[in-house]
Amino acid sequence: MSSHSKPFGEFDLIERFFKTAANSLRTNANQAITLGIGDDCALIKPRAVEEIAITSDMLVEGRHFFAGANPELLGRKALAVNLSDLAAMGARPIGFTLAIALPTADNTWLEAFSKGLFAMAEEYSCPLIGGDTTAGPLTISITAFGALPKGEAIRRSGAKPEDDIWVSGTVGDARLALAALRHEITLSSEDLQQIEHRMHNPTPRIELGMQLRNIASSALDVSDGLLGDLSHILKQSQVDAEIQLDKLPKTDTLQKQDLQIQNQFAACGGDDYEICFTASASQRDNIQAISKSIGLPLTIIGKTVPKKDDAVKVYLLHESGALLSDAEAAPFLKSFDHFAS
Amino acid sequence: MSSHSKPFGEFDLIERFFKTAANSLRTNANQAITLGIGDDCALIKPRAVEEIAITSDMLVEGRHFFAGANPELLGRKALAVNLSDLAAMGARPIGFTLAIALPTADNTWLEAFSKGLFAMAEEYSCPLIGGDTTAGPLTISITAFGALPKGEAIRRSGAKPEDDIWVSGTVGDARLALAALRHEITLSSEDLQQIEHRMHNPTPRIELGMQLRNIASSALDVSDGLLGDLSHILKQSQVDAEIQLDKLPKTDTLQKQDLQIQNQFAACGGDDYEICFTASASQRDNIQAISKSIGLPLTIIGKTVPKKDDAVKVYLLHESGALLSDAEAAPFLKSFDHFAS
């Protein structure tokens, strides 16, 4: 919580800037925060029956976002991707720290960035409680904290054979936006706008995660691509999976594309920030009720099956239930080491 | 806890590398960690009577360390500067997250860096519990967690007028090393080696911080320079201070320099990672006993006095007790806005 270098005026200003914004938010802050910004450490005090969930993500210019990216949306997304990890465990957000390196003290950029950041923080009752500011290549490192009842965290390791595999919302949209921005495909300006929103402004599924406690057997957030991320659940739970490609939930915009592209983007696209989870078939009614109550589509895309070999496998199925051929499955192999076909 | 970009082989390797090292350490891990690396979030469960202290620091190549810096020492220091913040609150380390951007996957560098990092982690029983790895300009962002009995955190705001002002160890050494490395001064190779060690391998004063709970009235760690950092205590506690420059604890090596340089480096140097704290004069015997029990010199360098004006002030005193003249005090003004002379 200190600069570890000689104080330099412009960055003192930045620090004060974030501090002021953070303090105005703290008036509504979570009771778990007993000390916010301004000391060597922040202090949090969970309730006696609670655990603290912790997640860290680092966003680097040129890798996770384009140079010149809209700073307001970047501020939103930087926090959203961390909240998405909290959601995947079923945690309620309680606060976050921000360490940020900035090449210059650009007031216009900072105002827009912090506007987005603090808007997201306020929407999810997740105040800034500390951090660090320095000069350097634009790098945003956030660590977010959530609370959840002891023992109720939804881990990746809890899936059982014959569980349903679910995914929230739609997948493949951010990948479609990326393809459009790279001029690999062409979209109408209306479609592009809608789909870019999904890429730049993901919605952390906090309410879903909290409602899935004691219902989902395992969960994670989809950030690197559905099938690749699903493999983490399979490895940690030691089960295989059958996935029906035609069941993957897709926006109308994605459905206008060639079927091969639809499936590729939905199955392997990345940057979706939806929740993939497993649950016993006996939970279907409960899960549909959750979907209705929070207004978010939840879709069964396949099921877990007993593991056959040492390495876990995903079996990709046609609508008919037949396995995809080697040639058909090959495009999906890129994001997953252990496919069966 | 995910890469938010397409997985790329070499960085998967790095992630596995940290994971393996972290897991080998977790066997001795703190009971507060209920889930370590490998899920969307780590989980910690403090004891019912405890609070969690949280601190984040970001180190950027070229600003906080030289390009080509010894990676093993860098690994140690990256964690040490965070542990130093925990020490200043009186917290016992329980774990940390690491978000790191690396320009390339250099195995030799990584092995040395993580050797230093995990050695420091083991010395202070502070396991790696999660994080993020990405490509980018070399940037190390650590968030560290500590536990302490509820209400016993040593804050910056607790100093009372007429408290003693103490500092641990010696100050000014890292600044002397920097001057030598910049060829501003010349040291014998023996002196340089000893003093460089203080710069590159600071010792977080964890044991001191824990023992000062309920004894110190305020504390912080000295990272930006003693007087500048002390001003944070003064502002938050709303007191002024009298500091006797001749009392600042200095190594023999620093004492070989010109007196003006000695005082300048000791008072304003930075990168010391000692603890500056205040305590009632009635605590002197207790504090001397702590000093003896942990083998760390603790020195009274002045006292707090009632605040006279709106802005807090530091009064710099000669050995005789006389105030420094304006001209004498001027060199110290650089790191402190509100000096009185």
XYZ file of C-alpha atoms in Angstrom:
682
model
C 0.000 0.000 0.000
C 2.884 2.360 -0.686
C 4.721 3.409 -3.769
C 8.185 2.009 -2.931
C 9.725 4.796 -4.931
C 10.088 8.495 -4.389
C 6.657 10.088 -4.315
C 6.020 11.837 -7.599
C 3.397 14.522 -7.709
C 1.189 13.362 -10.536
C 0.762 9.897 -9.058
C 0.007 11.264 -5.625
C -2.854 13.016 -7.386
C -4.050 9.771 -8.910
C -3.951 8.073 -5.559
C -6.014 10.852 -4.041
C -8.394 10.564 -6.984
C -9.111 6.891 -6.350
C -9.247 7.458 -2.595
C -11.926 10.117 -2.906
C -14.055 7.997 -5.187
C -13.579 4.981 -2.939
C -14.528 6.851 0.202
C -17.722 8.186 -1.303
C -18.687 4.599 -2.061
C -17.709 3.364 1.387
C -20.658 5.098 2.956
C -22.762 2.273 1.555
C -20.073 -0.289 2.069
C -20.402 -3.790 3.223
C -20.273 -4.364 6.963
C -17.420 -6.826 6.413
C -15.012 -3.917 5.774
C -13.706 -2.591 9.088
C -10.947 -0.397 7.594
C -10.733 0.883 4.018
C -8.116 2.895 2.119
C -5.500 4.970 3.938
C -3.487 2.696 6.248
C -0.787 0.066 5.658
C -3.529 -2.536 5.180
C -7.280 -2.718 4.835
C -9.166 -4.811 7.393
C -12.080 -7.139 6.781
C -14.062 -9.057 9.363
C -16.270 -11.794 7.979
C -19.153 -13.092 10.031
C -18.200 -16.075 12.198
C -20.035 -18.490 9.885
C -18.401 -17.148 6.709
C -15.377 -17.870 4.586
C -13.599 -15.306 2.391
C -13.168 -16.069 -1.331
C -10.171 -14.387 -2.994
C -9.371 -13.987 -6.701
C -6.705 -12.033 -8.629
C -6.661 -11.080 -12.302
C -4.182 -8.954 -14.207
C -5.094 -7.133 -17.454
C -2.252 -5.928 -19.687
C -2.649 -3.456 -22.550
C -2.123 -5.089 -25.933
C -2.920 -8.544 -24.577
C -6.226 -8.367 -22.710
C -7.427 -5.160 -24.318
C -6.450 -3.059 -27.316
C -4.326 0.058 -26.869
C -6.793 2.940 -26.937
C -9.664 0.828 -25.556
C -12.598 2.785 -24.138
C -11.396 3.504 -20.573
C -14.874 3.542 -19.011
C -15.668 0.065 -20.335
C -12.183 -1.070 -19.374
C -12.796 0.052 -15.798
C -16.054 -1.913 -15.746
C -14.499 -5.022 -17.263
C -11.402 -5.023 -15.036
C -13.635 -5.457 -11.997
C -16.255 -7.594 -13.792
C -13.786 -10.380 -14.644
C -12.862 -10.660 -10.961
C -16.498 -10.576 -9.853
C -17.108 -13.364 -12.351
C -14.647 -15.556 -10.430
C -16.444 -14.745 -7.172
C -19.746 -15.640 -8.857
C -18.374 -19.022 -9.908
C -17.752 -19.915 -6.245
C -21.153 -18.602 -5.103
C -19.626 -15.676 -3.178
C -21.174 -12.312 -2.334
C -18.713 -9.483 -3.219
C -17.348 -7.510 -0.259
C -14.484 -5.434 -1.688
C -11.428 -5.246 -3.924
C -7.902 -3.856 -4.133
C -6.553 -2.202 -7.291
C -2.877 -2.065 -8.253
C -2.443 -0.067 -11.429
C 0.550 0.977 -13.517
C -0.051 3.950 -15.819
C 2.288 5.391 -18.438
C 1.112 8.954 -17.790
C -1.299 10.782 -15.534
C -3.993 11.422 -18.155
C -6.911 13.000 -16.319
C -9.461 12.356 -19.046
C -8.522 8.684 -19.192
C -8.502 8.364 -15.404
C -11.895 9.969 -14.980
C -13.468 7.644 -17.531
C -11.697 4.558 -16.186
C -12.683 5.220 -12.603
C -16.233 6.135 -13.646
C -16.620 2.648 -15.118
C -14.773 0.962 -12.278
C -16.762 2.592 -9.501
C -20.075 2.155 -11.332
C -19.422 -1.603 -11.427
C -18.267 -1.483 -7.779
C -21.481 0.238 -6.769
C -23.737 -2.071 -8.780
C -22.267 -5.055 -6.936
C -21.716 -3.417 -3.504
C -18.007 -4.086 -3.811
C -15.988 -1.061 -2.602
C -12.317 -0.343 -3.317
C -10.484 -0.974 -0.033
C -6.832 -0.458 -0.959
C -4.156 -0.759 -3.576
C -1.151 0.772 -5.214
C -0.518 3.272 -8.009
C 2.680 3.532 -10.015
C 4.118 4.642 -13.331
C 4.645 1.875 -15.886
C 3.162 0.177 -18.936
C -0.648 0.147 -18.554
C -1.396 -2.835 -16.298
C -4.450 -3.351 -14.113
C -4.243 -5.867 -11.287
C -7.337 -6.402 -9.171
C -7.815 -8.729 -6.220
C -11.456 -9.181 -5.226
C -12.957 -10.571 -2.032
C -16.263 -12.278 -1.434
C -18.010 -13.858 1.513
C -19.938 -17.093 1.621
C -21.290 -19.414 4.281
C -18.580 -21.761 5.513
C -18.413 -24.959 3.481
C -20.852 -23.743 0.799
C -18.299 -22.616 -1.822
C -19.059 -24.224 -5.196
C -15.786 -25.900 -6.135
C -14.634 -27.376 -9.420
C -14.157 -30.779 -7.851
C -17.725 -31.703 -6.932
C -19.211 -33.030 -10.213
C -20.560 -36.617 -10.112
C -21.159 -38.910 -13.131
C -24.583 -38.370 -14.761
C -24.810 -34.754 -13.548
C -26.359 -32.296 -15.999
C -23.922 -29.761 -17.461
C -25.401 -26.259 -17.627
C -24.265 -22.923 -18.977
C -25.768 -19.490 -18.303
C -26.729 -16.903 -20.931
C -25.145 -17.334 -24.352
C -21.596 -18.229 -25.383
C -19.433 -17.248 -28.358
C -20.488 -13.603 -28.571
C -17.194 -12.050 -27.475
C -15.349 -14.263 -29.957
C -17.702 -13.124 -32.715
C -17.025 -9.493 -31.812
C -13.283 -10.162 -31.916
C -13.603 -11.716 -35.379
C -15.547 -8.674 -36.578
C -13.018 -6.235 -35.108
C -10.271 -8.217 -36.838
C -12.244 -7.992 -40.093
C -12.381 -11.801 -40.335
C -16.162 -11.568 -40.700
C -18.560 -8.741 -41.473
C -21.531 -7.821 -39.295
C -24.242 -5.214 -39.739
C -23.505 -2.168 -37.575
C -26.502 -3.065 -35.403
C -25.284 -6.624 -34.843
C -21.756 -5.405 -34.207
C -22.899 -2.943 -31.575
C -24.908 -5.571 -29.710
C -22.151 -8.150 -29.839
C -19.361 -5.713 -28.952
C -21.301 -4.909 -25.817
C -20.993 -8.560 -24.814
C -17.228 -8.396 -25.364
C -16.479 -5.102 -23.654
C -19.106 -5.096 -20.954
C -19.583 -8.601 -19.532
C -22.075 -9.129 -16.716
C -20.719 -10.990 -13.687
C -23.297 -13.645 -12.731
C -23.172 -12.912 -8.997
C -26.868 -13.515 -8.279
C -26.782 -16.825 -10.140
C -23.695 -17.997 -8.248
C -25.216 -17.200 -4.864
C -28.450 -19.010 -5.745
C -26.553 -22.083 -6.940
C -25.000 -22.740 -3.513
C -26.105 -26.196 -2.314
C -27.653 -26.830 -5.761
C -24.732 -26.964 -8.233
C -22.214 -29.761 -7.685
C -19.426 -27.786 -9.373
C -18.994 -24.488 -11.241
C -16.519 -22.169 -12.925
C -16.665 -19.057 -15.021
C -16.113 -19.309 -18.768
C -13.212 -17.020 -19.608
C -10.914 -19.043 -21.886
C -13.564 -20.914 -23.884
C -16.345 -23.243 -22.767
C -14.803 -26.630 -23.542
C -11.324 -25.731 -22.344
C -12.713 -24.344 -19.090
C -15.055 -27.317 -18.667
C -11.969 -29.532 -18.756
C -10.901 -28.042 -15.401
C -14.114 -29.299 -13.814
C -13.621 -32.705 -15.446
C -10.021 -33.010 -14.249
C -10.771 -31.926 -10.719
C -13.928 -34.051 -10.496
C -12.428 -37.011 -12.409
C -15.344 -37.451 -14.803
C -15.746 -37.374 -18.581
C -18.406 -35.321 -20.386
C -20.802 -35.638 -23.291
C -21.619 -32.293 -24.924
C -24.318 -31.737 -27.561
C -23.027 -28.972 -29.785
C -26.510 -28.095 -31.004
C -27.555 -27.299 -27.428
C -24.971 -24.547 -26.888
C -26.953 -21.348 -26.232
C -26.269 -18.726 -28.902
C -27.543 -15.221 -29.627
C -29.531 -14.604 -32.794
C -26.534 -12.668 -34.098
C -24.213 -15.637 -33.756
C -26.868 -17.904 -35.264
C -26.680 -15.890 -38.493
C -23.168 -17.235 -39.051
C -22.124 -20.436 -40.761
C -22.874 -23.439 -38.465
C -19.201 -24.363 -38.210
C -18.344 -20.862 -36.976
C -21.291 -20.876 -34.575
C -20.102 -24.065 -32.938
C -16.453 -23.080 -32.938
C -17.082 -19.702 -31.328
C -19.646 -21.031 -28.823
C -17.541 -24.018 -27.774
C -14.082 -22.428 -27.741
C -14.529 -18.673 -28.001
C -13.502 -17.275 -24.638
C -14.229 -13.990 -22.824
C -17.847 -15.074 -22.220
C -17.917 -14.689 -18.425
C -20.881 -16.997 -18.189
C -21.095 -19.699 -15.522
C -20.697 -23.357 -16.501
C -21.924 -25.661 -13.754
C -22.999 -29.198 -13.054
C -25.943 -30.399 -10.982
C -27.845 -33.567 -10.309
C -30.834 -34.098 -12.625
C -32.995 -33.927 -9.488
C -32.199 -30.178 -9.327
C -33.716 -29.305 -12.732
C -36.874 -27.733 -11.345
C -34.923 -25.718 -8.778
C -32.571 -24.468 -11.469
C -35.370 -23.517 -13.850
C -36.978 -21.607 -10.969
C -33.694 -19.732 -10.382
C -33.477 -18.946 -14.103
C -36.960 -17.469 -14.009
C -36.438 -15.521 -10.796
C -33.242 -13.801 -11.995
C -34.298 -13.513 -15.660
C -31.268 -15.348 -17.025
C -31.542 -18.320 -19.418
C -29.864 -21.476 -18.120
C -29.326 -24.306 -20.586
C -28.432 -27.986 -20.252
C -25.694 -28.673 -22.807
C -24.780 -32.239 -21.898
C -23.915 -34.457 -18.972
C -20.983 -35.905 -17.091
C -20.224 -39.611 -17.521
C -17.895 -42.029 -15.707
C -14.248 -41.590 -16.610
C -12.866 -44.338 -18.868
C -9.135 -43.639 -19.162
C -6.416 -41.831 -17.261
C -7.054 -38.565 -19.080
C -10.512 -37.006 -18.886
C -12.379 -36.711 -22.184
C -15.145 -34.669 -23.775
C -17.357 -36.590 -26.223
C -18.944 -34.237 -28.758
C -22.366 -35.367 -29.974
C -24.601 -34.563 -32.934
C -28.249 -33.760 -32.323
C -28.930 -37.421 -33.134
C -26.707 -38.519 -30.276
C -24.021 -39.841 -32.646
C -20.377 -38.960 -31.943
C -18.706 -36.384 -34.176
C -16.178 -37.900 -36.570
C -12.460 -37.208 -36.090
C -12.570 -34.650 -38.881
C -15.619 -32.951 -37.408
C -14.124 -32.812 -33.912
C -10.685 -31.631 -35.017
C -11.417 -27.863 -34.966
C -12.335 -28.119 -31.290
C -9.103 -29.911 -30.386
C -7.184 -26.651 -30.412
C -8.526 -25.625 -27.049
C -8.675 -29.040 -25.407
C -5.950 -31.656 -25.140
C -8.016 -34.731 -24.510
C -10.879 -34.998 -26.912
C -12.531 -38.242 -27.858
C -14.264 -38.690 -31.167
C -7.671 -16.641 -11.533
C -7.751 -17.221 -15.254
C -5.832 -15.829 -18.161
C -8.662 -14.060 -19.999
C -6.881 -14.703 -23.246
C -6.300 -17.764 -25.333
C -4.188 -20.233 -23.373
C -0.650 -20.158 -24.683
C 1.618 -23.049 -23.959
C 4.611 -21.413 -22.351
C 2.476 -19.569 -19.822
C 0.541 -22.666 -18.941
C 3.940 -24.070 -17.998
C 4.681 -21.095 -15.793
C 1.369 -21.455 -14.063
C 2.053 -25.107 -13.399
C 5.494 -24.133 -12.150
C 4.124 -21.780 -9.488
C 1.353 -24.197 -8.642
C 3.766 -27.042 -7.906
C 5.959 -24.860 -5.725
C 2.924 -23.474 -3.928
C 1.438 -26.870 -3.258
C 4.654 -28.214 -1.777
C 4.554 -25.298 0.641
C 0.883 -25.769 1.438
C 1.606 -28.911 3.395
C 2.838 -26.613 6.154
C 0.269 -23.990 5.414
C -1.631 -21.906 7.808
C -4.917 -23.324 9.055
C -6.657 -20.162 7.876
C -6.358 -21.354 4.230
C -9.244 -23.686 3.432
C -8.659 -23.753 -0.337
C -5.436 -22.863 -2.188
C -4.519 -22.640 -5.859
C -6.602 -24.351 -8.551
C -10.182 -23.103 -8.354
C -11.874 -19.833 -9.352
C -11.018 -18.420 -5.931
C -8.950 -19.318 -2.889
C -10.803 -19.578 0.418
C -9.645 -18.363 3.802
C -11.412 -18.833 7.110
C -10.125 -16.647 9.920
C -10.801 -17.609 13.525
C -13.983 -16.046 14.874
C -11.990 -13.552 16.947
C -9.787 -12.456 14.071
C -9.762 -9.797 11.374
C -8.010 -10.114 8.012
C -5.454 -7.465 7.010
C -5.015 -6.970 3.249
C -2.282 -5.119 1.359
C -1.375 -4.806 -2.349
C 1.901 -3.664 -3.892
C 2.934 -3.548 -7.534
C 6.589 -3.624 -8.633
C 7.416 -2.493 -12.180
C 10.744 -3.110 -13.929
C 12.691 0.091 -14.477
C 10.863 1.873 -11.686
C 11.015 -0.301 -8.570
C 13.936 -2.419 -9.690
C 16.596 -2.226 -12.400
C 16.209 -4.239 -15.591
C 18.394 -7.289 -15.113
C 17.990 -7.260 -11.322
C 18.894 -10.515 -9.532
C 15.654 -12.515 -9.872
C 16.091 -14.487 -6.634
C 16.436 -11.312 -4.580
C 13.578 -9.762 -6.560
C 11.361 -12.706 -5.630
C 12.239 -12.232 -1.971
C 11.723 -8.475 -2.064
C 8.405 -8.612 -3.941
C 6.879 -10.554 -1.052
C 8.920 -8.793 1.659
C 7.509 -5.335 0.852
C 3.980 -6.707 1.285
C 4.866 -8.539 4.497
C 6.295 -5.233 5.727
C 2.823 -3.682 5.395
C 1.311 -6.584 7.346
C 4.002 -6.090 10.018
C 3.091 -2.419 10.353
C -0.481 -3.403 11.317
C 0.682 -6.132 13.727
C -0.680 -8.944 11.520
C 0.481 -12.557 11.270
C 0.922 -13.533 7.570
C -1.501 -16.167 6.291
C -1.049 -16.153 2.503
C -0.667 -14.142 -0.699
C -1.754 -13.986 -4.324
C 0.680 -13.250 -7.156
C -0.287 -11.659 -10.477
C 2.727 -11.462 -12.743
C 3.308 -10.240 -16.299
C 6.432 -11.621 -17.976
C 7.881 -10.625 -21.348
C 9.095 -14.187 -22.043
C 9.023 -17.598 -20.400
C 12.666 -17.631 -19.278
C 13.113 -20.779 -17.209
C 16.357 -19.690 -15.577
C 14.834 -16.404 -14.493
C 11.643 -18.089 -13.284
C 13.469 -20.692 -11.238
C 15.550 -18.051 -9.489
C 12.587 -15.708 -8.957
C 10.387 -18.395 -7.497
C 13.243 -19.753 -5.371
C 13.509 -16.363 -3.689
C 9.744 -15.865 -3.531
C 8.997 -19.240 -1.972
C 11.939 -19.033 0.431
C 10.485 -15.788 1.799
C 7.016 -17.390 1.819
C 8.311 -20.326 3.835
C 10.284 -18.188 6.291
C 7.107 -16.295 7.139
C 4.587 -19.185 6.815
C 2.816 -17.269 4.062
C 1.834 -19.631 1.209
C 0.862 -18.643 -2.336
C -2.895 -19.225 -2.570
C -3.742 -17.978 -6.055
C -3.028 -15.534 -8.813
C -2.663 -14.910 -12.481
C 0.114 -15.243 -15.064
C 0.262 -13.374 -18.349
C 2.619 -12.074 -21.009
C 3.535 -8.404 -20.743
C 6.164 -5.962 -19.508
C 7.701 -7.384 -16.293
C 5.274 -6.417 -13.527
C 4.813 -8.130 -10.167
C 1.605 -7.526 -8.257
C 1.216 -9.202 -4.879
C -1.700 -9.026 -2.469
C -0.886 -10.367 0.991
C -3.200 -11.394 3.808
C -2.615 -11.433 7.530
C -4.684 -12.256 10.592
C -4.872 -10.386 13.841
C -7.140 -10.343 16.878
C -10.206 -8.226 16.250
C -9.677 -4.583 17.184
C -5.924 -4.984 17.778
C -4.656 -3.694 14.417
C -2.087 -0.938 14.903
C -3.466 1.935 12.858
C -1.837 5.168 11.751
C -4.436 7.225 13.563
C -3.736 6.317 17.204
C -0.800 8.551 18.166
C -1.375 10.899 21.125
C 0.610 14.069 21.948
C 3.766 13.360 23.986
C 4.079 9.799 22.664
C 7.612 8.602 21.965
C 8.433 8.141 18.261
C 10.419 4.960 17.602
C 12.048 3.400 14.594
C 13.353 -0.155 14.233
C 16.782 -1.184 12.927
C 18.646 1.437 10.922
C 17.477 3.833 8.219
C 19.156 5.306 5.139
C 21.033 2.172 4.053
C 19.039 1.480 0.890
C 19.426 5.107 -0.150
C 23.181 4.848 0.393
C 23.298 1.732 -1.761
C 21.351 3.528 -4.496
C 23.811 6.445 -4.390
C 26.714 4.007 -4.727
C 25.089 2.155 -7.623
C 24.516 5.516 -9.314
C 28.201 6.377 -8.719
C 27.216 9.458 -6.728
C 29.420 8.230 -3.890
C 32.144 5.598 -3.616
C 32.120 2.771 -1.078
C 34.633 0.022 -0.355
C 33.522 -3.246 -1.910
C 32.916 -4.644 1.578
C 30.724 -1.711 2.592
C 28.883 -1.839 -0.732
C 28.098 -5.530 -0.334
C 26.704 -5.062 3.164
C 24.650 -2.031 2.227
C 23.348 -3.504 -1.037
C 22.007 -6.395 0.985
C 19.860 -3.916 2.909
C 18.529 -2.522 -0.377
C 17.834 -5.774 -2.203
C 16.924 -8.033 0.695
C 14.862 -6.138 3.262
C 13.623 -7.987 6.338
C 9.900 -7.607 7.058
C 9.520 -6.851 10.767
C 6.671 -9.309 11.342
C 7.666 -10.409 14.839
C 8.069 -6.797 15.950
C 4.662 -5.832 14.583
C 2.913 -8.704 16.350
C 4.611 -7.882 19.661
C 3.673 -4.196 19.377
C -0.078 -4.927 19.407
C -1.634 -3.163 22.414
C 1.702 -1.408 23.051
C 2.247 0.923 20.069
C -0.331 3.686 19.625
C 0.323 3.904 15.850
C 2.689 2.389 13.288
C 3.616 2.235 9.609
C 6.403 0.797 7.544
C 9.090 3.094 6.184
C 9.105 2.666 2.417
C 9.167 6.190 0.973
C 11.457 7.835 3.522
C 11.157 8.170 7.295
C 9.955 11.772 7.572
C 7.587 11.585 4.623
C 6.064 8.359 5.945
C 5.887 9.717 9.489
C 3.749 12.548 8.109
C 0.984 9.985 7.401
C 0.854 9.122 11.119
C 0.843 12.817 12.013
C -1.973 13.644 9.579
C -4.132 10.715 10.636
C -3.461 11.248 14.341
C -3.592 15.068 14.114
C -0.396 15.679 16.042
C 2.908 17.440 15.270
C 6.323 15.859 15.866
C 9.748 16.815 17.161
C 12.547 14.740 15.642
C 16.170 14.773 16.799
C 18.244 14.151 13.681
C 21.226 12.931 15.741
C 19.092 10.114 17.160
C 18.288 8.514 13.792
C 19.761 4.982 13.930
C 22.450 4.506 11.265
C 24.803 1.712 10.309
C 28.547 2.183 10.709
C 28.750 2.294 6.913
C 26.385 5.225 6.661
C 28.167 6.952 9.559
C 31.355 7.064 7.474
C 29.661 9.573 5.168
C 29.489 13.329 5.495
C 27.043 14.265 8.283
C 24.740 16.090 5.872
C 24.457 12.963 3.708
C 23.937 10.762 6.767
C 21.001 12.838 7.930
C 19.542 13.260 4.467
C 19.609 9.544 3.676
C 18.409 8.462 7.134
C 15.561 10.984 7.273
C 14.386 10.846 3.655
C 16.010 7.839 1.998
C 13.247 5.353 1.380
C 13.183 1.584 0.790
C 14.121 0.950 4.456
C 11.184 -1.340 5.366
C 11.688 -0.595 9.020
C 8.741 0.106 11.327
C 8.162 3.625 12.604
C 5.790 3.640 15.560
C 4.582 5.738 18.451
C 3.960 4.655 22.034
C 3.309 6.196 25.406
C 6.467 6.845 27.457
C 5.038 4.378 29.989
C 5.726 1.591 27.461
C 9.502 2.152 27.270
C 10.433 -0.840 29.420
C 8.064 -3.135 27.514
C 9.492 -1.970 24.199
C 13.100 -2.409 25.322
C 12.170 -5.936 26.435
C 10.697 -6.648 22.970
C 13.859 -5.279 21.342
C 15.967 -7.644 23.439
C 13.730 -10.672 22.899
C 13.709 -10.367 19.095
C 17.287 -9.052 18.772
C 16.328 -5.905 16.894
C 17.446 -2.420 17.988
C 14.550 -0.026 18.602
C 15.366 3.657 18.962
C 13.472 6.689 20.229
C 13.998 9.448 17.652
C 11.640 12.102 18.997
C 8.140 12.652 20.264
C 4.715 13.788 19.154
C 3.488 17.198 20.342
C 0.104 18.931 20.211
C -0.811 20.243 16.784
C -0.541 24.044 16.484
C -1.891 24.881 13.007
C -4.157 23.353 10.390
C -1.307 21.489 8.720
C 0.719 19.009 10.778
C 4.410 19.858 11.205
C 7.694 18.160 11.944
C 10.133 20.193 14.042
C 13.738 19.132 13.423
C 16.013 19.520 16.430
C 19.752 19.675 17.001
C 21.309 17.524 19.727
C 21.091 20.611 21.942
C 17.331 20.717 21.470
C 17.531 23.895 19.342
C 15.492 24.034 16.135
C 17.310 23.683 12.827
C 17.530 26.957 10.904
C 15.553 27.380 7.688
C 18.701 26.756 5.657
C 19.541 23.648 7.658
C 16.042 22.228 7.365
C 15.641 22.992 3.655
C 17.174 19.739 2.311
C 14.541 17.754 4.221
C 11.668 19.775 2.803
C 11.790 17.849 -0.458
C 10.032 14.867 1.028
C 7.691 16.667 3.376
C 5.288 19.487 2.612
C 4.801 20.941 6.050
C 8.074 21.433 7.812
C 8.585 23.931 10.579
C 11.967 25.390 11.384
